[in-house]
Coordinates of C-alpha atoms in Angstrom, one line a residue:
M258 CA 61.3 -43.4 41.3
V259 CA 58.3 -45.6 41.3
L260 CA 55.4 -44.0 43.2
R261 CA 54.0 -46.4 45.7
F262 CA 50.9 -45.0 47.3
L263 CA 50.0 -46.5 50.7
S264 CA 46.8 -45.6 52.7
Y265 CA 47.4 -46.0 56.4
R266 CA 46.4 -45.1 59.9
S267 CA 48.9 -44.2 62.7
K268 CA 49.1 -42.3 65.9
Y269 CA 49.8 -39.2 63.9
F270 CA 46.9 -39.8 61.5
P271 CA 44.2 -41.5 63.6
K272 CA 41.6 -40.9 60.9
G273 CA 43.9 -42.3 58.2
T274 CA 45.8 -40.6 55.4
L275 CA 47.5 -41.3 52.1
G276 CA 51.3 -41.9 52.1
L277 CA 54.2 -42.6 49.8
A278 CA 56.1 -45.8 50.6
I279 CA 59.8 -45.5 50.4
G280 CA 61.6 -48.7 51.2
N281 CA 60.3 -50.0 54.5
T282 CA 59.0 -46.5 55.6
V283 CA 56.0 -44.4 54.7
A284 CA 55.6 -40.6 54.7
P285 CA 52.4 -38.7 54.4
C286 CA 51.7 -37.6 50.8
T287 CA 51.8 -33.8 50.3
V288 CA 51.1 -31.4 47.4
L289 CA 52.8 -28.1 47.9
G290 CA 53.1 -28.7 51.6
R291 CA 49.5 -29.7 52.0
Y292 CA 48.5 -33.2 53.1
V293 CA 46.5 -35.2 50.6
T294 CA 44.5 -37.8 52.6
D295 CA 42.7 -39.6 49.8
L296 CA 43.9 -41.4 46.7
Y297 CA 40.6 -40.6 44.9
D298 CA 41.6 -36.9 45.1
V299 CA 45.0 -37.7 43.6
I300 CA 43.5 -39.7 40.7
E301 CA 40.8 -37.1 40.0
N302 CA 43.4 -34.3 39.9
W303 CA 46.3 -36.2 38.6
D304 CA 47.4 -33.8 35.8
A305 CA 47.4 -30.9 38.3
V306 CA 49.2 -32.6 41.2
S307 CA 51.4 -35.4 39.8
R308 CA 54.5 -33.3 39.6
S309 CA 54.1 -31.8 43.0
L310 CA 53.6 -35.0 45.0
T311 CA 56.2 -35.4 47.8
G312 CA 56.6 -37.3 51.0
G313 CA 56.1 -35.1 54.1
T314 CA 56.6 -35.6 57.8
P315 CA 56.6 -37.6 60.0
Q316 CA 58.1 -40.6 58.3
E317 CA 57.2 -43.9 59.9
D318 CA 58.0 -47.6 59.6
I319 CA 55.4 -49.4 57.5
A320 CA 55.5 -52.2 60.1
A321 CA 54.4 -49.7 62.8
V322 CA 51.3 -48.4 60.9
E323 CA 47.9 -49.9 60.1
I324 CA 47.6 -50.4 56.4
L325 CA 44.3 -49.5 54.8
A326 CA 43.0 -50.5 51.4
P327 CA 44.3 -47.9 48.9
L328 CA 40.8 -47.4 47.3
R329 CA 37.8 -48.2 49.4
G330 CA 34.1 -47.3 49.7
R331 CA 33.1 -48.0 46.1
D332 CA 32.0 -51.2 44.4
V333 CA 34.6 -53.0 42.3
I334 CA 33.9 -54.0 38.7
G335 CA 35.2 -57.5 38.1
I336 CA 35.8 -59.5 34.9
A337 CA 34.9 -63.2 35.1
K338 CA 36.5 -66.0 33.0
N339 CA 39.2 -64.0 31.3
Y340 CA 41.9 -66.7 31.3
L341 CA 41.2 -69.6 28.9
D342 CA 42.7 -72.2 31.2
H343 CA 40.5 -70.9 34.0
V344 CA 37.4 -71.2 31.7
K345 CA 38.4 -74.8 30.9
E346 CA 38.9 -75.8 34.6
I347 CA 35.6 -74.2 35.6
Q348 CA 33.8 -76.2 32.9
K349 CA 35.0 -79.4 34.6
T350 CA 33.7 -78.6 38.0
P351 CA 30.4 -80.1 39.3
S352 CA 29.0 -76.6 39.8
A353 CA 29.9 -75.4 36.3
T354 CA 27.3 -72.9 34.9
V355 CA 29.3 -71.9 31.8
S356 CA 29.2 -73.1 28.2
A357 CA 32.2 -74.6 26.5
G358 CA 34.8 -72.5 24.7
E359 CA 35.9 -68.9 25.1
P360 CA 33.3 -66.3 26.1
Q361 CA 32.4 -64.0 23.2
F362 CA 32.1 -60.9 25.4
P363 CA 33.7 -59.9 28.7
M364 CA 31.6 -61.2 31.7
L365 CA 31.2 -58.5 34.3
F366 CA 30.4 -58.8 38.0
T367 CA 30.6 -56.3 40.9
K368 CA 32.0 -56.6 44.4
R369 CA 30.4 -54.4 47.0
G370 CA 32.5 -51.6 48.4
S371 CA 31.8 -53.0 51.9
S372 CA 33.7 -56.1 50.9
I373 CA 37.0 -54.3 50.6
I374 CA 39.5 -55.0 53.4
P375 CA 43.2 -54.0 53.5
H376 CA 46.5 -56.0 53.5
G377 CA 46.8 -58.0 56.6
A378 CA 43.1 -58.1 57.6
Q379 CA 41.3 -61.4 58.1
I380 CA 38.8 -62.8 55.6
Y381 CA 35.7 -63.6 57.5
H382 CA 34.5 -67.2 57.1
H383 CA 30.7 -66.5 56.8
S384 CA 30.1 -70.0 58.1
T385 CA 26.4 -69.2 58.6
V386 CA 26.1 -68.4 54.9
T387 CA 28.3 -70.8 53.1
N388 CA 31.0 -73.4 53.6
A389 CA 32.1 -73.0 50.0
H390 CA 35.6 -72.4 48.8
V391 CA 36.8 -68.8 48.7
W392 CA 39.5 -67.7 46.3
G393 CA 41.4 -64.6 45.3
A394 CA 43.5 -63.3 42.4
T395 CA 45.4 -60.5 40.9
I396 CA 45.7 -57.1 42.5
I397 CA 42.2 -57.6 43.9
N398 CA 41.9 -60.8 45.8
D399 CA 38.7 -62.0 44.2
I400 CA 37.1 -64.1 46.9
S401 CA 34.0 -66.1 45.8
A402 CA 31.4 -68.2 47.6
R403 CA 30.9 -70.9 45.0
D404 CA 27.8 -72.4 46.4
L405 CA 26.0 -69.1 46.3
Q406 CA 27.1 -68.7 42.7
R407 CA 25.8 -72.2 41.9
D408 CA 22.5 -71.6 43.7
H409 CA 21.8 -68.1 42.4
K410 CA 23.2 -68.7 38.9
Q411 CA 25.1 -65.4 39.1
F412 CA 28.2 -63.8 40.5
Y413 CA 27.1 -60.8 42.5
I414 CA 26.1 -62.3 45.9
G415 CA 28.8 -65.0 45.8
K416 CA 31.5 -62.3 45.4
S417 CA 30.2 -59.5 47.6
L418 CA 30.1 -60.9 51.1
D419 CA 31.8 -58.6 53.6
T420 CA 35.7 -58.9 53.5
F421 CA 35.6 -60.8 50.2
C422 CA 37.7 -58.2 48.4
P423 CA 41.1 -57.8 49.9
M424 CA 43.0 -55.0 48.1
G425 CA 46.5 -53.5 48.1
P426 CA 48.9 -53.0 49.7
Y427 CA 50.1 -50.5 47.1
A428 CA 48.7 -48.5 44.2
I429 CA 51.1 -47.6 41.4
P430 CA 50.4 -45.3 38.5
A431 CA 49.9 -46.9 35.1
F432 CA 52.8 -45.2 33.4
Q433 CA 55.2 -47.1 35.8
L434 CA 53.8 -50.5 34.9
D435 CA 54.0 -52.8 31.8
W436 CA 50.4 -53.8 31.7
K437 CA 51.1 -56.4 28.9
N438 CA 53.7 -58.3 30.9
L439 CA 52.7 -58.7 34.6
M440 CA 53.2 -62.0 36.3
L441 CA 50.5 -63.1 38.7
E442 CA 51.2 -65.7 41.4
T443 CA 49.0 -66.9 44.2
R444 CA 50.1 -69.0 47.1
V445 CA 48.1 -70.7 49.8
N446 CA 50.2 -71.4 52.9
G447 CA 53.3 -71.0 50.7
E448 CA 52.1 -73.5 48.0
L449 CA 51.9 -72.0 44.5
R450 CA 48.4 -72.3 43.2
Q451 CA 48.3 -69.8 40.3
C452 CA 51.0 -68.5 38.0
Q453 CA 50.1 -66.8 34.7
N454 CA 51.0 -63.6 32.8
T455 CA 48.7 -60.8 31.6
T456 CA 49.9 -61.7 28.1
E457 CA 47.4 -64.6 28.4
L458 CA 44.3 -62.4 29.0
I459 CA 41.5 -63.2 26.6
F460 CA 40.4 -59.6 26.5
D461 CA 43.1 -57.0 26.9
I462 CA 42.9 -53.9 29.2
P463 CA 41.6 -51.4 26.6
T464 CA 38.8 -53.9 25.6
L465 CA 37.8 -54.2 29.3
I466 CA 37.7 -50.5 29.8
E467 CA 35.6 -50.0 26.6
T468 CA 33.2 -52.7 27.6
C469 CA 32.8 -51.5 31.2
S470 CA 32.2 -47.9 30.1
K471 CA 29.5 -48.6 27.7
G472 CA 26.4 -47.3 29.4
I473 CA 28.2 -47.1 32.8
T474 CA 29.8 -44.0 34.1
L475 CA 33.3 -44.8 35.4
Q476 CA 34.3 -42.5 38.2
P477 CA 37.9 -41.5 38.9
G478 CA 39.3 -44.2 41.1
D479 CA 36.8 -47.0 40.1
V480 CA 38.5 -50.4 40.1
I481 CA 38.3 -53.1 37.5
A482 CA 39.5 -56.6 38.4
T483 CA 40.8 -58.1 35.2
G484 CA 40.2 -61.8 35.9
T485 CA 41.7 -64.7 37.8
P486 CA 44.2 -67.3 36.3
A487 CA 43.8 -71.0 36.4
G488 CA 44.4 -72.8 39.6
V489 CA 41.3 -72.2 41.7
G490 CA 40.6 -74.8 44.4
S491 CA 37.2 -76.0 43.2
S492 CA 38.9 -77.2 40.0
Q493 CA 41.5 -79.3 41.8
K494 CA 41.2 -83.1 41.9
P495 CA 39.9 -83.6 44.5
P496 CA 38.7 -80.0 45.1
V497 CA 40.7 -78.1 47.7
F498 CA 38.9 -75.6 49.9
L499 CA 40.3 -72.9 52.1
K500 CA 39.9 -73.4 55.8
P501 CA 40.3 -71.2 58.8
G502 CA 44.0 -70.2 59.4
D503 CA 44.9 -70.6 55.7
K504 CA 47.2 -67.7 54.5
V505 CA 46.5 -66.5 51.0
E506 CA 49.2 -64.4 49.2
V507 CA 48.8 -62.8 45.9
T508 CA 52.0 -61.4 44.2
I509 CA 52.0 -59.3 41.0
T510 CA 55.0 -57.9 39.3
E511 CA 56.0 -54.5 40.8
L512 CA 52.8 -54.3 42.9
G513 CA 54.1 -56.3 45.8
T514 CA 52.3 -59.0 47.8
L515 CA 48.8 -58.9 49.2
S516 CA 48.5 -61.2 52.2
N517 CA 45.4 -62.2 54.2
V518 CA 44.4 -65.0 56.6
V519 CA 41.1 -66.8 56.7
A520 CA 39.5 -66.2 60.1
A521 CA 38.2 -68.9 62.4
A522 CA 34.8 -70.4 61.5
D523 CA 33.3 -69.1 64.7
A524 CA 34.8 -65.6 64.4
L525 CA 32.4 -62.8 65.0
P526 CA 31.1 -61.0 61.9
P527 CA 33.4 -58.1 60.9
S528 CA 32.4 -54.5 61.3
C529 CA 33.0 -53.0 57.9
D530 CA 33.6 -49.3 57.4
P531 CA 30.6 -47.3 56.1
V532 CA 30.6 -46.7 52.4
R533 CA 32.6 -43.6 51.8
M534 CA 30.6 -40.7 50.5
I535 CA 32.3 -38.7 47.8
P536 CA 32.5 -35.1 49.2
T537 CA 30.3 -32.5 47.4
L538 CA 32.4 -29.5 48.6
G539 CA 31.7 -26.6 46.3
F540 CA 28.1 -27.6 45.5
P541 CA 26.0 -25.8 48.0
T542 CA 22.3 -26.7 48.2
R543 CA 20.1 -24.8 50.8
L544 CA 22.5 -21.8 50.7
D545 CA 22.2 -21.3 47.0
S546 CA 19.9 -18.4 47.3
L547 CA 22.3 -16.5 49.6
L548 CA 25.3 -16.8 47.3
L549 CA 26.4 -14.2 44.9
N550 CA 27.5 -15.6 41.5
L551 CA 30.7 -13.9 40.3
P552 CA 32.0 -13.8 36.7
S553 CA 35.0 -15.8 37.8
G554 CA 32.8 -18.7 38.8
K555 CA 33.1 -18.1 42.5
R556 CA 30.0 -18.2 44.6
L557 CA 30.4 -16.1 47.7
Y558 CA 28.2 -15.2 50.6
V559 CA 27.8 -11.5 50.6
H560 CA 25.8 -9.5 53.2
V561 CA 24.7 -5.9 52.3
L562 CA 23.2 -3.6 55.0
E563 CA 21.7 -0.4 53.7
P564 CA 21.9 2.7 55.9
S565 CA 19.4 2.5 58.8
D566 CA 18.9 6.3 59.0
P567 CA 15.9 7.2 56.8
N568 CA 17.5 10.5 56.2
A569 CA 20.6 8.9 54.7
S570 CA 21.2 9.5 51.0
A571 CA 20.4 6.8 48.6
N572 CA 24.0 7.2 47.4
A573 CA 25.4 6.6 50.9
P574 CA 29.1 5.8 51.0
S575 CA 30.1 2.1 51.2
V576 CA 32.3 0.3 53.6
M577 CA 33.5 -3.3 52.9
F578 CA 34.7 -5.6 55.6
V579 CA 37.4 -8.2 54.7
H580 CA 38.0 -10.9 57.4
G581 CA 41.1 -13.0 58.1
I582 CA 41.8 -16.8 58.1
G583 CA 39.3 -18.9 60.0
E584 CA 36.8 -16.0 60.3
S585 CA 33.6 -14.9 58.5
T586 CA 31.4 -11.9 58.1
N587 CA 30.3 -12.4 61.7
T588 CA 33.7 -11.5 63.1
F589 CA 33.0 -7.7 62.6
A590 CA 29.5 -7.8 64.2
P591 CA 30.7 -6.3 67.6
L592 CA 32.6 -3.6 65.8
I593 CA 29.6 -2.7 63.6
E594 CA 27.2 -2.6 66.6
A595 CA 29.5 -0.5 68.8
S596 CA 30.2 2.0 66.1
S597 CA 26.7 2.6 64.7
I598 CA 28.4 3.0 61.3
N599 CA 25.3 1.5 59.7
K600 CA 23.3 4.6 60.3
T601 CA 25.0 6.6 57.5
H602 CA 27.0 4.0 55.5
R603 CA 26.2 1.1 53.3
L604 CA 28.0 -2.0 54.7
V605 CA 29.2 -4.9 52.6
S606 CA 30.6 -8.0 54.2
L607 CA 31.7 -11.1 52.4
D608 CA 32.8 -14.6 53.4
L609 CA 36.1 -15.4 51.6
E610 CA 36.1 -18.5 49.4
G611 CA 36.3 -21.6 51.7
H612 CA 35.2 -19.6 54.7
G613 CA 31.8 -19.1 56.4
R614 CA 29.1 -19.8 53.9
S615 CA 31.2 -19.4 50.8
P616 CA 32.1 -22.8 49.3
L617 CA 35.4 -23.7 47.6
R618 CA 35.1 -24.2 43.8
P619 CA 35.3 -28.0 43.3
E620 CA 37.9 -27.6 40.5
L621 CA 40.1 -25.3 42.5
Q622 CA 43.6 -26.6 43.4
E623 CA 44.8 -23.7 45.5
L624 CA 43.9 -20.2 46.7
S625 CA 46.0 -17.1 46.3
I626 CA 46.2 -13.6 47.7
D627 CA 45.6 -12.2 44.2
D628 CA 42.6 -14.4 43.8
F629 CA 41.2 -13.1 47.1
S630 CA 41.8 -9.5 46.2
E631 CA 40.1 -10.0 42.8
S632 CA 37.0 -11.2 44.7
V633 CA 36.8 -7.8 46.4
G634 CA 36.6 -6.1 43.0
E635 CA 34.2 -8.6 41.6
V636 CA 31.8 -8.2 44.5
L637 CA 31.9 -4.4 44.2
N638 CA 31.3 -4.6 40.4
V639 CA 28.4 -7.0 40.7
L640 CA 26.8 -4.9 43.4
G641 CA 27.1 -1.8 41.2
I642 CA 29.5 0.0 43.6
H643 CA 31.8 2.0 41.4
R644 CA 33.0 4.9 43.6
P645 CA 35.9 4.6 46.1
V646 CA 35.1 2.6 49.2
V647 CA 36.5 2.2 52.7
L648 CA 38.1 -1.2 53.3
V649 CA 38.1 -2.5 56.9
S650 CA 40.1 -5.6 57.4
H651 CA 41.7 -8.0 59.8
S652 CA 44.9 -10.1 59.5
L653 CA 45.0 -11.8 56.1
G654 CA 42.2 -9.5 55.1
G655 CA 44.7 -6.7 55.5
L656 CA 47.0 -8.2 52.9
I657 CA 44.0 -8.7 50.6
A658 CA 42.9 -5.1 51.1
T659 CA 46.4 -3.6 50.5
T660 CA 46.9 -5.8 47.5
F661 CA 43.6 -4.6 46.0
A662 CA 44.3 -1.0 46.9
A663 CA 47.8 -1.2 45.3
K664 CA 46.4 -2.6 42.1
Y665 CA 43.3 -0.4 41.9
P666 CA 44.2 2.7 43.9
S667 CA 41.3 4.7 42.5
K668 CA 38.7 2.3 43.9
V669 CA 39.8 2.7 47.6
A670 CA 39.3 5.9 49.6
K671 CA 40.5 4.7 53.0
L672 CA 42.1 1.6 54.6
F673 CA 41.4 0.7 58.2
L674 CA 43.7 -2.2 58.9
I675 CA 43.4 -4.2 62.1
R676 CA 46.7 -6.2 62.6
P677 CA 47.3 -6.5 58.8
A678 CA 49.4 -9.4 57.5
R679 CA 52.3 -8.8 55.1
P680 CA 53.6 -11.1 52.3
S681 CA 55.3 -14.1 53.7
I682 CA 59.0 -14.2 54.2
P683 CA 61.0 -17.4 53.5
E684 CA 61.9 -18.0 57.2
L685 CA 58.2 -18.1 58.1
S686 CA 56.8 -19.9 55.1
S687 CA 57.9 -23.4 56.2
A688 CA 56.3 -22.9 59.6
L689 CA 53.0 -21.7 58.1
I690 CA 53.0 -24.6 55.7
S691 CA 53.6 -27.1 58.5
R692 CA 50.8 -25.6 60.6
A693 CA 48.4 -25.7 57.7
A694 CA 49.3 -29.4 57.0
G695 CA 48.9 -30.3 60.7
I696 CA 45.5 -28.6 61.0
L697 CA 44.3 -30.3 57.7
A698 CA 45.3 -33.7 59.0
H699 CA 44.2 -33.5 62.6
G700 CA 41.6 -30.7 62.7
F701 CA 41.5 -28.2 65.5
S702 CA 42.4 -30.6 68.3
P703 CA 42.9 -29.0 71.8
S704 CA 46.7 -29.3 71.4
I705 CA 46.5 -27.1 68.3
L706 CA 43.6 -24.9 69.1
M707 CA 44.4 -23.7 72.6
P708 CA 48.0 -22.5 71.9
L709 CA 46.9 -20.9 68.7
V710 CA 44.2 -18.8 70.4
N711 CA 46.1 -18.0 73.5
A712 CA 49.0 -16.7 71.5
G713 CA 46.8 -14.1 70.0
L714 CA 44.9 -13.0 73.1
S715 CA 46.1 -10.5 75.7
K716 CA 46.5 -11.4 79.4
K717 CA 43.5 -9.2 80.2
T718 CA 41.3 -10.9 77.6
R719 CA 42.2 -14.4 78.8
E720 CA 41.4 -13.5 82.4
T721 CA 38.4 -11.3 82.1
L722 CA 36.7 -11.9 78.7
P723 CA 36.2 -15.7 78.4
L724 CA 33.4 -15.2 76.0
V725 CA 35.8 -13.5 73.5
A726 CA 38.1 -16.5 73.7
S727 CA 35.2 -18.8 73.3
K728 CA 33.9 -17.0 70.2
I729 CA 37.3 -17.2 68.6
R730 CA 37.6 -20.9 69.3
S731 CA 34.1 -21.6 68.0
A732 CA 34.8 -19.7 64.8
L733 CA 38.0 -21.7 64.2
V734 CA 36.4 -25.0 65.0
G735 CA 33.5 -24.2 62.7
T736 CA 35.8 -23.3 59.8
D737 CA 36.0 -25.7 56.8
L738 CA 39.4 -27.3 57.3
E739 CA 40.2 -27.4 53.6
G740 CA 39.3 -23.7 53.2
F741 CA 41.4 -22.8 56.3
A742 CA 44.4 -24.8 55.1
R743 CA 44.3 -23.4 51.6
A744 CA 44.0 -19.8 52.9
F745 CA 47.0 -20.5 55.2
M746 CA 48.9 -21.9 52.2
A747 CA 48.0 -18.7 50.2
L748 CA 49.6 -16.7 53.0
A749 CA 52.6 -18.9 53.2
Q750 CA 53.2 -18.8 49.5
G751 CA 52.1 -15.2 48.9
T752 CA 55.6 -13.8 48.5
S753 CA 54.6 -11.3 45.9
I754 CA 54.8 -7.9 47.6
P755 CA 52.0 -5.4 46.8
N756 CA 53.3 -2.2 45.3
Y757 CA 52.5 -0.2 48.5
E758 CA 53.8 3.0 46.9
N759 CA 50.8 2.9 44.6
I760 CA 48.3 3.1 47.5
S761 CA 46.7 6.6 47.6
A762 CA 44.1 5.8 50.2
E763 CA 44.4 7.2 53.7
T764 CA 45.5 4.4 55.9
M765 CA 45.1 3.6 59.6
I766 CA 46.9 0.6 61.2
I767 CA 45.6 -0.8 64.5
I768 CA 47.5 -3.4 66.5
G769 CA 47.4 -4.8 70.0
R770 CA 50.4 -4.5 72.3
E771 CA 50.2 -8.1 73.3
D772 CA 49.8 -9.8 69.9
R773 CA 52.4 -12.6 70.2
M774 CA 51.6 -14.0 66.8
T775 CA 54.0 -11.5 65.2
P776 CA 56.8 -10.4 67.6
L777 CA 57.5 -6.7 67.7
H778 CA 54.5 -6.1 65.4
S779 CA 56.9 -6.4 62.5
D780 CA 54.1 -6.8 59.9
A781 CA 52.3 -3.6 60.9
E782 CA 55.5 -1.6 61.2
Y783 CA 56.7 -2.8 57.8
I784 CA 53.4 -1.8 56.1
Q785 CA 53.4 1.6 57.8
K786 CA 56.8 2.4 56.4
K787 CA 55.7 1.4 52.9
I788 CA 52.4 3.3 52.7
R789 CA 52.7 7.1 52.5
N790 CA 51.5 8.9 55.6
A791 CA 50.0 5.7 57.1
Q792 CA 48.9 6.3 60.7
F793 CA 49.8 3.7 63.4
L794 CA 48.1 3.1 66.7
V795 CA 48.9 0.5 69.4
L796 CA 46.1 -0.5 71.8
E797 CA 47.0 -1.6 75.3
D798 CA 45.7 -4.8 76.8
V799 CA 44.8 -6.1 73.4
G800 CA 46.2 -9.0 71.3
H801 CA 45.6 -10.2 67.8
W802 CA 41.9 -9.6 67.7
A803 CA 41.4 -5.9 68.5
H804 CA 37.9 -5.8 67.0
L805 CA 36.8 -8.5 69.5
E806 CA 39.1 -7.9 72.5
D807 CA 38.4 -4.1 72.7
W808 CA 35.6 -3.6 70.2
K809 CA 34.5 -0.3 71.8
R810 CA 37.9 1.4 71.5
T811 CA 38.5 -0.1 68.0
A812 CA 35.0 1.2 66.9
E813 CA 35.8 4.7 68.2
E814 CA 39.1 4.8 66.3
M815 CA 37.4 3.5 63.2
M816 CA 34.6 6.1 63.3
K817 CA 37.1 8.9 64.0
F818 CA 39.2 7.8 61.1
I819 CA 36.4 7.3 58.6
G820 CA 34.6 10.5 59.6
E821 CA 32.2 11.8 57.0
H822 CA 34.0 9.7 54.4
H823 CA 34.1 10.9 50.8
A824 CA 31.8 11.6 47.9
P825 CA 28.8 9.3 48.0
S826 CA 28.8 6.2 45.8
R827 CA 26.1 5.2 43.2
A828 CA 23.1 3.3 44.3
I829 CA 23.4 -0.4 44.1
S830 CA 22.2 -1.7 40.8
A831 CA 22.4 -5.4 41.6
R832 CA 21.1 -6.7 44.9
L833 CA 21.2 -10.1 46.6

């Protein structure tokens, strides 16, 4: 099946997304259930994602969506005079600035990123700048202000006026096209003006790429316009110029038809989208000094609190806190304050990758539970903590903690699990994937955020502790959407069950009676049965977030369970 990528905006995707066109319909493009919103991302990671690209939901009629240019926000590199017949006709025009014969080298020009408009959009007339003929060709409709080219003796300004680069409607991978045999046709108001084949190019595609890349860094997704065939209006006898209302259609074999209408001469100047900034996710700047570099290449925010009691041993026991999806190190602050655990214990808190102040690695395609659990071990090793620790966790953090404890039982003394998650089961995976995709596409809109938070809070919390609900909402809204969605996907696809029988650590499981995120507390009950001698405690008037909804009781239970802990650990040999 030919992959036809279509960028579009609809009521379901008001900020725009990337889709796969199937017949007269379009479906949002997904990779492993996660929405992919930008074609640049697909191109840059093609080898990793090409086999996993599928159409998701909802599926919509193309006629009902707003089509966007497939690649926008960057300048376009164009090739001038790359069809011999076009060179000959240009030489005959009064404004000709070229010498006779074929050019000896490809002639390059650029079109500003702000000039790109999508299929169906109007081409602004720019009557206050020029009344010259405008023209387009190939997959890029290369519109030119000929009088500006004549006056300035160069291409740039005459080709880069806003809206002068219609693009689309589709983008199709190279392996599905015969580059050496594409037919180009251009019509104005239905009249055929251009008709040539790419076999007639003076410089073939490899030569153009070689020339453009000499001394110029080509980024993934950069566009090269390969030239326009003969038939431009300024070469007609007499010259024929486009006028308001003219409909220009460019058709290319297998690429479809790009159609645009010239706007009225008195139309208001268009408001072009700002140039798209390429995201720098994974390249932190001001937070560099706060990030711990791990051997795996991860850079995590890690907070270490030494015991506050001056009489505490330099080899004080260590407690590590592992948060859940959409949380950060801050989520355990009330628990730590209420328990006074910091008097006698060294506390280590980390932001999981893609959460809080820990960035995602730019080359990373997906997160996994195993990857998260290895982060726990890496942090302990880098900090020089080699004796068994206590792991305090919440939700997804519980699955991470039990995975680590099952794989490295000698490194964990105790597990204090607040509403721990278990490996996903097939009947829940699709729902989790759908939720992750929805949040990635729409963000934490009120329609998503309120039901999500309310489902996890007890009735008492909702009615008497509004600050708790506000803290949870603020934490979720402030979470990086990509990190949140990838963690959700890790949970949905984390079907590998930890070898719970290997866990030797004493274990306490805390859940809230009114946690409606998991009916009948099936996750916690499942884990209790799997871990030898695991204790189980249900807190009344508490939901999903026991450490926030009833932090005092949870702190009491934590201190009672941890007690004097175990043999002290070595002093930290590597500090932040």
